[in-house]
CSV table of C-alpha atoms and ligand atoms in Angstrom, one decimal:
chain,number,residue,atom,x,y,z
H,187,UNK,CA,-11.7,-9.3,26.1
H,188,UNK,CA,-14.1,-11.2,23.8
H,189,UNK,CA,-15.6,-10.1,21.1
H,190,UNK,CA,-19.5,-8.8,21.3
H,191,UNK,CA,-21.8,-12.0,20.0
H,192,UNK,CA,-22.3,-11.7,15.8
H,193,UNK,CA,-24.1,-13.8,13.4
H,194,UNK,CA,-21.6,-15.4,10.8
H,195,UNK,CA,-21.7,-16.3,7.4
H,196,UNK,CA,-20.0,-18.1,4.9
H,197,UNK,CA,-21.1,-17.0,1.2
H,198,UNK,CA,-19.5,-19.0,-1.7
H,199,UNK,CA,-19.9,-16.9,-4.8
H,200,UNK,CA,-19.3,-12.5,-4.7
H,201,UNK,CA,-23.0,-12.3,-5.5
H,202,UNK,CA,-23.8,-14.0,-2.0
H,203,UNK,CA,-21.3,-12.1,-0.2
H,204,UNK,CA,-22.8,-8.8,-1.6
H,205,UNK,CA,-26.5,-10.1,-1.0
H,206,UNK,CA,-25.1,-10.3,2.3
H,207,UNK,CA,-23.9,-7.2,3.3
H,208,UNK,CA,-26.4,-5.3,1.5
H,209,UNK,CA,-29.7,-6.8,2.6
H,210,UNK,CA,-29.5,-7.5,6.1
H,211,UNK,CA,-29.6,-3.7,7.5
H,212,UNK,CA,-27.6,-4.6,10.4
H,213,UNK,CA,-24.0,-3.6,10.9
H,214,UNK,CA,-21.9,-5.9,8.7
H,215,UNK,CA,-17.9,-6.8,8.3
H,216,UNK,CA,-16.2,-8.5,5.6
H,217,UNK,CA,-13.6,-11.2,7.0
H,218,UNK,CA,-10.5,-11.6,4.9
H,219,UNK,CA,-7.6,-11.8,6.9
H,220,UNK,CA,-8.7,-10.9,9.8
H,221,UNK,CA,-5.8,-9.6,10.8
H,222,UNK,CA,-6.9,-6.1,11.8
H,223,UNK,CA,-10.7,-7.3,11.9
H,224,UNK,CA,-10.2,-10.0,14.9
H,225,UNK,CA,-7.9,-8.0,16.9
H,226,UNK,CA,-10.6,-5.1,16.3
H,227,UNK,CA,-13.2,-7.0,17.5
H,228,UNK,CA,-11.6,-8.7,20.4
H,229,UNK,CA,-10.8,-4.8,21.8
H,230,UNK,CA,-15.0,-4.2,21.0
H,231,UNK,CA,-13.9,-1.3,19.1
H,232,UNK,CA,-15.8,-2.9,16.6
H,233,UNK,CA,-18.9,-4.9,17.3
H,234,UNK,CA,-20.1,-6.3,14.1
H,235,UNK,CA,-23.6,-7.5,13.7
H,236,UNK,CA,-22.6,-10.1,10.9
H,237,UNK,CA,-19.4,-11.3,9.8
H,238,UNK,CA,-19.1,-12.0,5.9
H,239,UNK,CA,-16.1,-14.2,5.8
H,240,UNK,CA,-15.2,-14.1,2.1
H,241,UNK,CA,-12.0,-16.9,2.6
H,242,UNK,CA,-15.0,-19.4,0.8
H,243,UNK,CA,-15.1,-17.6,-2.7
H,244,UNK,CA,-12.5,-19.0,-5.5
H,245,UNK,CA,-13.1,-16.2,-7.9
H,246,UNK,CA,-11.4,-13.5,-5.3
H,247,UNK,CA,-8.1,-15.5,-4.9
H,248,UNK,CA,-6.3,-14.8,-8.4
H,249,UNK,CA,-3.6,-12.9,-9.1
H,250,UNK,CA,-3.1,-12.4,-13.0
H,251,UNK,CA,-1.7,-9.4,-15.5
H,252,UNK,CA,-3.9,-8.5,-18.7
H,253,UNK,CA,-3.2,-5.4,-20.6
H,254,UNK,CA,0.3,-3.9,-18.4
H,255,UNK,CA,-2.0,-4.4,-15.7
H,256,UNK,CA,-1.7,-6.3,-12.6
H,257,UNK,CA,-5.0,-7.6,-11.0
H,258,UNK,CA,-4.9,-9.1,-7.1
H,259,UNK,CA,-8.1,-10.4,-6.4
H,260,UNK,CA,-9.2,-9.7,-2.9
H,261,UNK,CA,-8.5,-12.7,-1.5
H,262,UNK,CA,-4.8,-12.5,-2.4
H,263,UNK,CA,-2.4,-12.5,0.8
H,264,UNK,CA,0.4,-10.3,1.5
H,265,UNK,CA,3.0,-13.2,1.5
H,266,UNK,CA,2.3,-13.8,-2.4
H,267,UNK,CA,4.5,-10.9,-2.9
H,268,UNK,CA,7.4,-12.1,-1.0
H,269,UNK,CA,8.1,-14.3,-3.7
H,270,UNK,CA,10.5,-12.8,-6.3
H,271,UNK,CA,8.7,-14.6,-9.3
H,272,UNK,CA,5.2,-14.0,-8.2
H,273,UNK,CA,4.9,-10.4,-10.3
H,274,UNK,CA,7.1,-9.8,-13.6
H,275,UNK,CA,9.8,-6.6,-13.9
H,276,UNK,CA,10.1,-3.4,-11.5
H,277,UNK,CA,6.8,-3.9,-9.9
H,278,UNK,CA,7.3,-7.4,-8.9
H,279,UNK,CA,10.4,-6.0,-7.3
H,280,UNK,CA,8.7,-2.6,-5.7
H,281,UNK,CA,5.9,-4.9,-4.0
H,282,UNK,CA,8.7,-7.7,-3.0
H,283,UNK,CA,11.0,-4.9,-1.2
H,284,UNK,CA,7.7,-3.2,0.1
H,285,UNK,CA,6.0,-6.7,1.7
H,286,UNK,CA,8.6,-8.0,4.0
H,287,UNK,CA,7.9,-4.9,5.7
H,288,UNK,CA,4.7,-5.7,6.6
H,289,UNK,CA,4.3,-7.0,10.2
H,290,UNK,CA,5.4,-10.5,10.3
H,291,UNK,CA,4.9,-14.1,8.8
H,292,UNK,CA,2.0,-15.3,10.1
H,293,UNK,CA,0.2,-12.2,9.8
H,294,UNK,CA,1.6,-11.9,5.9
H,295,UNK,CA,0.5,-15.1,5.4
H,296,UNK,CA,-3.5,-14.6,6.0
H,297,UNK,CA,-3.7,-11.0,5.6
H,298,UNK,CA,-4.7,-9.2,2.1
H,299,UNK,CA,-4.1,-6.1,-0.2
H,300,UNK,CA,-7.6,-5.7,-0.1
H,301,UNK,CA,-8.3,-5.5,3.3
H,302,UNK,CA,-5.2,-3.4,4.0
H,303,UNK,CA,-6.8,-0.9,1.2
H,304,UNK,CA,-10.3,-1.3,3.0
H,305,UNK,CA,-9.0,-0.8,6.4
H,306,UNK,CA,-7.2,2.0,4.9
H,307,UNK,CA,-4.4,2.6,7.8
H,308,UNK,CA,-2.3,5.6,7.1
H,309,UNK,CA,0.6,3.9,7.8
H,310,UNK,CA,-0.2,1.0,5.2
H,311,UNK,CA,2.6,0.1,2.6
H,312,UNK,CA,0.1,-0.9,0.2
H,313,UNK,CA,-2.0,2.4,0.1
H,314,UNK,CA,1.3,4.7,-0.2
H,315,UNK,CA,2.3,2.4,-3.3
H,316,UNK,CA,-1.6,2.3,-4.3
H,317,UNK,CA,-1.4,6.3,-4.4
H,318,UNK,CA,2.1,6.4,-6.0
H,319,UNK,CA,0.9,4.0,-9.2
H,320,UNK,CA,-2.2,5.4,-9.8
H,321,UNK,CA,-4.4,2.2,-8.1
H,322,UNK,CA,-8.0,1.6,-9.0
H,323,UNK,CA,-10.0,-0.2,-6.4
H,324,UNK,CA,-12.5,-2.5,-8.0
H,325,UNK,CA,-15.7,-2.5,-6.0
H,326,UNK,CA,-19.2,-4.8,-6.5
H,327,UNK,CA,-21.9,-3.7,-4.6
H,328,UNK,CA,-25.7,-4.2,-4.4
H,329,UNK,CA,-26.1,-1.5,-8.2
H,330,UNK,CA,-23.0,-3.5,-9.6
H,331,UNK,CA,-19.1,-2.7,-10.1
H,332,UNK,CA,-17.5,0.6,-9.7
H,333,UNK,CA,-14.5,1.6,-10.1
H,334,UNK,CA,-12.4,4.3,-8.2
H,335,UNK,CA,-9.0,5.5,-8.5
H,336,UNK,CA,-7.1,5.6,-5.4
H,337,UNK,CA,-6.4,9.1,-5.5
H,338,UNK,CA,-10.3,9.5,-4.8
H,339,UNK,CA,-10.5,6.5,-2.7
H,340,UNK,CA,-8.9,7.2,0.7
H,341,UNK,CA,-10.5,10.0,2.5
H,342,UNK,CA,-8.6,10.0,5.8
H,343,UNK,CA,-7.6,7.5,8.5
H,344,UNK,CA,-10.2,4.8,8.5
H,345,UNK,CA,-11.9,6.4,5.5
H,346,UNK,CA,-12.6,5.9,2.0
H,347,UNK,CA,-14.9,6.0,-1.0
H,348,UNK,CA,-16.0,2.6,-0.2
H,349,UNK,CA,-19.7,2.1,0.7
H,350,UNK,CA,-20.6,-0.4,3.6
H,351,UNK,CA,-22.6,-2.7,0.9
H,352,UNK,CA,-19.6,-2.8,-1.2
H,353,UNK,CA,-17.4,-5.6,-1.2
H,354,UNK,CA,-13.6,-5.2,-3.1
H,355,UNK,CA,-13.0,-7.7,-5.3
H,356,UNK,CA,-9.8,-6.5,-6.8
H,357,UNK,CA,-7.1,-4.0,-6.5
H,358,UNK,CA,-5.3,-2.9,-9.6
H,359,UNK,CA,-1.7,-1.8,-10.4
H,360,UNK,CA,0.0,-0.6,-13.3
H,361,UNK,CA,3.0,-2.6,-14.8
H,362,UNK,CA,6.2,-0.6,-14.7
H,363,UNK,CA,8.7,-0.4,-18.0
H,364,UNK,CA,11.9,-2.1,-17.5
H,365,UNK,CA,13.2,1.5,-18.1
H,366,UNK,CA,12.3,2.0,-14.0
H,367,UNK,CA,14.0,2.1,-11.2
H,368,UNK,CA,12.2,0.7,-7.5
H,369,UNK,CA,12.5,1.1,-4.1
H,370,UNK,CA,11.0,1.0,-0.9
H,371,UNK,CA,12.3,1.9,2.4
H,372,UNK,CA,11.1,2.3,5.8
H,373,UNK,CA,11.8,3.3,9.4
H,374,UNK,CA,10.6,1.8,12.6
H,375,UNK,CA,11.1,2.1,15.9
H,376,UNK,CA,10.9,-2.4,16.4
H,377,UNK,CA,11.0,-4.9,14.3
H,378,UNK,CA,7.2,-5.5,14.9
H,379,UNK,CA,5.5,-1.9,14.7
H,380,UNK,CA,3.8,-0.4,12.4
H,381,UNK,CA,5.7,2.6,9.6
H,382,UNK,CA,6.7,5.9,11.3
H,383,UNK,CA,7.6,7.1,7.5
H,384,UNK,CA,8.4,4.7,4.7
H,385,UNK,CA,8.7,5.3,1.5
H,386,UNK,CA,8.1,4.0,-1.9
H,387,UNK,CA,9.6,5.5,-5.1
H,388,UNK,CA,9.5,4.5,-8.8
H,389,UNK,CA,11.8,6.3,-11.2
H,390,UNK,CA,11.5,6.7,-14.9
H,391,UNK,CA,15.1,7.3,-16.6
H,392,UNK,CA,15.8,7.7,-20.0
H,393,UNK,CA,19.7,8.6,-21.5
H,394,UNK,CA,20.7,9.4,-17.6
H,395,UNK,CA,17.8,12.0,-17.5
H,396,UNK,CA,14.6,11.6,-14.9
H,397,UNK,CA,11.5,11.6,-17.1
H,398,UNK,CA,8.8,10.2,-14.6
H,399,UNK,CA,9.0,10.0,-10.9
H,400,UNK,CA,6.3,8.4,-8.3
H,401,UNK,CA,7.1,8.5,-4.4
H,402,UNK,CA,4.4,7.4,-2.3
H,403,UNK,CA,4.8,8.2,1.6
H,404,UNK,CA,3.7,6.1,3.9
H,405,UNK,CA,2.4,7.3,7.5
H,406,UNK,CA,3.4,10.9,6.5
H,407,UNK,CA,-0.4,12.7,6.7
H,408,UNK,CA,-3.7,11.2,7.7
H,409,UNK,CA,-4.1,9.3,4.8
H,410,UNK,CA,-0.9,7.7,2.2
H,411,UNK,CA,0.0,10.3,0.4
H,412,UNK,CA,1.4,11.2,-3.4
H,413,UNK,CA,4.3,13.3,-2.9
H,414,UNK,CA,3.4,15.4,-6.7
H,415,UNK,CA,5.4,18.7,-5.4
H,416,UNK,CA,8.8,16.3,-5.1
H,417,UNK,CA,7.9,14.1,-8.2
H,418,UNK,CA,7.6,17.4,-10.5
H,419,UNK,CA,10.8,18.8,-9.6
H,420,UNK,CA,12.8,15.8,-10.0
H,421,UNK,CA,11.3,16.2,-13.9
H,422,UNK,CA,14.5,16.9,-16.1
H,423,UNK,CA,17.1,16.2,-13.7
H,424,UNK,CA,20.2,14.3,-13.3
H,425,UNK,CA,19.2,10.4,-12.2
H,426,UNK,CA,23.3,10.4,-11.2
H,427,UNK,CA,24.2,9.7,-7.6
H,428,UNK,CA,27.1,9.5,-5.5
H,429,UNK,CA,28.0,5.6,-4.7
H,430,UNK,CA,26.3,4.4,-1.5
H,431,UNK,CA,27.5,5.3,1.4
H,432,UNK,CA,29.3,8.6,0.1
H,433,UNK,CA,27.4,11.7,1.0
H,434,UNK,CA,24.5,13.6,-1.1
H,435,UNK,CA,25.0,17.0,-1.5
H,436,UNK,CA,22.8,19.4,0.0
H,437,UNK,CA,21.7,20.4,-3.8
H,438,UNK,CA,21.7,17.2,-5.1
H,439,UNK,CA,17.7,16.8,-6.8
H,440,UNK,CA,17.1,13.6,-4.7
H,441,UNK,CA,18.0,16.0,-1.5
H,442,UNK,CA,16.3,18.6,-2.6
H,443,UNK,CA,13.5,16.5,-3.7
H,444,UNK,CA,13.4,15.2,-0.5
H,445,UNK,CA,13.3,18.5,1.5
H,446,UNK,CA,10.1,19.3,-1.1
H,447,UNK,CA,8.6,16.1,0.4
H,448,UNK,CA,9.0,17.0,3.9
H,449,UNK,CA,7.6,20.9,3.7
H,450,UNK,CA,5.1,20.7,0.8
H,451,UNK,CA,3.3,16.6,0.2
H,452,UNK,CA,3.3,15.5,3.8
H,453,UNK,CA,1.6,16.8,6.4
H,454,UNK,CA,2.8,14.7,9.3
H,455,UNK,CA,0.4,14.1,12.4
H,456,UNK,CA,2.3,13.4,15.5
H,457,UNK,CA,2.5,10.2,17.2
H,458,UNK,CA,4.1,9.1,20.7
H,459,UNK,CA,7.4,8.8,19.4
H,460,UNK,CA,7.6,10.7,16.6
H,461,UNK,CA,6.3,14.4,16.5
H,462,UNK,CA,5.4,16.0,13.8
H,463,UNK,CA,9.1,17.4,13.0
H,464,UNK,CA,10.5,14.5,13.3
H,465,UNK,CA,8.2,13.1,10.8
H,466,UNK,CA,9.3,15.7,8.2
H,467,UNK,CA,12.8,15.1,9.1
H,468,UNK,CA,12.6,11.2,8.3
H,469,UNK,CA,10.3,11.9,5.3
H,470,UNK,CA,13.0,14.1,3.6
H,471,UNK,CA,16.1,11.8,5.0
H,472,UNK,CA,14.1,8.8,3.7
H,473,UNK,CA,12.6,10.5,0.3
H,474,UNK,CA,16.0,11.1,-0.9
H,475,UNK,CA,17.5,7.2,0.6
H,476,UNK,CA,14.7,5.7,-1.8
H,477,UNK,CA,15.1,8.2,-4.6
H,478,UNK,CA,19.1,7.1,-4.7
H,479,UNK,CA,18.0,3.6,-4.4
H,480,UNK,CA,15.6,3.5,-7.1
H,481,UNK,CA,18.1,5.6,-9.4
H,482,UNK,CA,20.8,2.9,-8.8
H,483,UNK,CA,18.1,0.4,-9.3
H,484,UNK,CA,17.1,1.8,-12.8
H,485,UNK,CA,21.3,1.5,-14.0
H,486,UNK,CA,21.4,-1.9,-12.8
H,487,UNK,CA,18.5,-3.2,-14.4
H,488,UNK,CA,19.3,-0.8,-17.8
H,489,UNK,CA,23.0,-3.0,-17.7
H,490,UNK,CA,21.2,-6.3,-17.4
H,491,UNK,CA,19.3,-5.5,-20.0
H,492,UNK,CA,22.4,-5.0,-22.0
H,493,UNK,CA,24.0,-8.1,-21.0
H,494,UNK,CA,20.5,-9.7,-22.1
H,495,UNK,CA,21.3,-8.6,-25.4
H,496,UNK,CA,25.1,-9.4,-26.2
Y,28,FAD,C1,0.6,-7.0,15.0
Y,28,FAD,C2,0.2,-6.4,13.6
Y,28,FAD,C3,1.1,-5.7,12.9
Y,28,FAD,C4,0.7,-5.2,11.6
Y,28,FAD,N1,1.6,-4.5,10.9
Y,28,FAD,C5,1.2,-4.0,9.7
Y,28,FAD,C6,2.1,-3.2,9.0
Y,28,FAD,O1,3.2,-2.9,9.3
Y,28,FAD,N2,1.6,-2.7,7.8
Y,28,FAD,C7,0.3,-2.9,7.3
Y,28,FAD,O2,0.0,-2.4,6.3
Y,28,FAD,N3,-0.5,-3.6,8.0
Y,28,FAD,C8,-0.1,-4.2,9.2
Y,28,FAD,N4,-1.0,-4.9,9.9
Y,28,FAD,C9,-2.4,-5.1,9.4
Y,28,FAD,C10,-2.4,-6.3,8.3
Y,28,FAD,O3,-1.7,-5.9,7.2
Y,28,FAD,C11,-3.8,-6.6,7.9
Y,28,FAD,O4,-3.7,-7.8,7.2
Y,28,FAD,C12,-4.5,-5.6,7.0
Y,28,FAD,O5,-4.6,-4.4,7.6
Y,28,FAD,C13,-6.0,-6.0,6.7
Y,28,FAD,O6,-6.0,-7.1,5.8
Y,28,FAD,P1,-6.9,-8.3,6.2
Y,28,FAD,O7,-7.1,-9.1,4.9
Y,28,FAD,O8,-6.3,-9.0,7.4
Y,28,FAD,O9,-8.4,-7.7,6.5
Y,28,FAD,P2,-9.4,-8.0,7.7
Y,28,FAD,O10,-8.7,-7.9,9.0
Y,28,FAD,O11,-10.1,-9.3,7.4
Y,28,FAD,O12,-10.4,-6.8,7.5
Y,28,FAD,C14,-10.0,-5.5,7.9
Y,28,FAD,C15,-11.1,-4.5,7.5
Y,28,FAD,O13,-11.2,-4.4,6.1
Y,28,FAD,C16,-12.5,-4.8,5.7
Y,28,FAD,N5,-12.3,-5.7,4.5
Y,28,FAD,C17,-11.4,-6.6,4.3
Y,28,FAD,N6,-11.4,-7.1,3.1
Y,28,FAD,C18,-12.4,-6.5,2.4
Y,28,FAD,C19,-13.0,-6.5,1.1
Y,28,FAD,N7,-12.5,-7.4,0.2
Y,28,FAD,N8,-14.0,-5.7,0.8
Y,28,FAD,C20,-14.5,-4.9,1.7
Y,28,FAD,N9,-14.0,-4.8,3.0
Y,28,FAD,C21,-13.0,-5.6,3.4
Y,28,FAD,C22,-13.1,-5.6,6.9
Y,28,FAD,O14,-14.5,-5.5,6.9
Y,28,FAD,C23,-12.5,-4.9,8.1
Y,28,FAD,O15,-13.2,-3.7,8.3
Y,28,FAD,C24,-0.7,-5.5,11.1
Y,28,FAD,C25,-1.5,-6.2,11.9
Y,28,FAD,C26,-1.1,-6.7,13.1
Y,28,FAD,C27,-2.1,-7.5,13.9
């Protein structure tokens, strides 16, 4: 199919691009990457009036850190992150574990952060981590700049805060202390598809002893969720695990805080080939895989840190 006919156009500065969706009256799409937009489009389950490709505006393509916080303009493509340099310490290494998962090259190498939080997929890998760190969405619209915390921001599938005159400029991350442990996994039924669960965890440790914990799920409700119910009972426990590949015992905290995950923080909606139980099964199986992961993350990069110092 071909898309419906649309007016295009090609605004250089975020002023123009903003002029442009918020003046017109008629049905208007930002272009980024296009990757979900296009395909969209070429199905007619979108039938934009106007097309505001943004790929023309400098200003949205930076990527920079000021005050332990990461910015990434909107213009910023997936594929940035592959790159183990690109962002410093455990969040550099969180995004980089979290990217490759993403579809696939090409598609990395055009699509954004932004668009992924604007076209707000539930089984996104950015909006789980988004959720998990706390995110704020930086939004310029026709009244000026807003911000909004991503806990506020995504409303359900599809859905968010966002206004259809608002353009995202930026999304914003926290940096995370060398003290943390990172990791992200995720299951799939091919190489290609999209997340049936994934799941990203961060884990605070200080003297062998959990302090903080963040575990974002991905594809595990209608919308990326913050598993809080698992993060708060992992507070004050153990960050020991068994080496990988040995078992985890039942009433080990990263099983237990997986089992929390599954019955309490997601709330699973069934897909062709994954119902809903099975959903809650791979949440807890891969809640606790990431939670070991990130624990044995955290002791690695606490004896580098040594070795930095002899
Ligand atoms: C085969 C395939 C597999 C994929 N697999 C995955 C996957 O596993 N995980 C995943 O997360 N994604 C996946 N994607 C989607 C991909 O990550 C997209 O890049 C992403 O969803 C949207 O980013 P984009 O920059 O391409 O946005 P676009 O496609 O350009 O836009 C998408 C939507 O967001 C809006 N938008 C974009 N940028 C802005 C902005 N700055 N301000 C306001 N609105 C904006 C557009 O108007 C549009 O409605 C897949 C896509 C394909 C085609």
């Amino acid at each position: 199919m071909k898309p419906a006919p649309f007016d295009y156009v090609v605004p250089r500065t975020v002023r123009e691009a903003v002029d442009a969706l918020g003046d017109t009256g008629r049905k208007a799409q930002v272009l980024a990457g296009g990757q979900s937009l296009i395909l969209e489009m070429h199905l007619q389950r979108i039938r934009p009036e106007l097309v505001v490709d943004i790929n023309c505006i400098p200003e949205l393509g930076h990527l920079s850190v000021a005050d332990s916080t990461l910015r990434v303009g909107a213009l910023v493509r997936h594929a940035v992150f592959e790159s183990p340099g690109a962002v410093a310490g455990p969040l550099g290494a969180l995004l980089a574990r979290a990217v490759v998962n993403i579809a696939h090259p090409p598609i990395r190498s055009r699509g954004t952060m932004a668009g992924s939080f604007a076209w707000a997929h539930p089984a996104s890998e950015w909006c789980a981590i988004g959720v998990a760190l706390d995110a704020v969405v930086e939004l310029r619209g026709p009244d000026g700049t807003r911000e909004v915390a991503a806990a506020d921001y995504f409303q359900g599938p599809y859905r968010t805060a966002r206004r259809p005159q608002e353009l995202i400029t930026a999304v914003r991350l926290p940096l995370l202390g060398e003290d943390t442990g990172v990791s992200f996994v995720e299951h799939r039924r091919t190489h290609f598809t999209f997340a049936q669960v994934a799941v990203a965890a961060a884990l605070t440790v200080r003297d062998g002893v959990i302090g903080e914990a963040r575990i974002g799920l991905v594809n595990s409700a209608d919308r990326p969720v913050r598993a809080r119910a698992a993060e708060q009972a992992l507070i004050g426990a153990e960050a020991d695990a068994p080496p990988a590949g040995h078992r985890l015992p039942e009433d080990h905290p990263f099983a237990r805080a997986g089992r929390i995950a599954a019955t309490e923080d997601a709330a699973p909606v069934a897909e062709p080939y994954a119902d809903v139980e099975y959903k809650r099964q791979a949440v807890a199986v891969l809640v606790a895989r990431t939670l070991r992961e990130a624990a044995a993350d955290q002791r690695a990069r606490g004896a580098a840190h040594q070795g930095d110092h002899r």
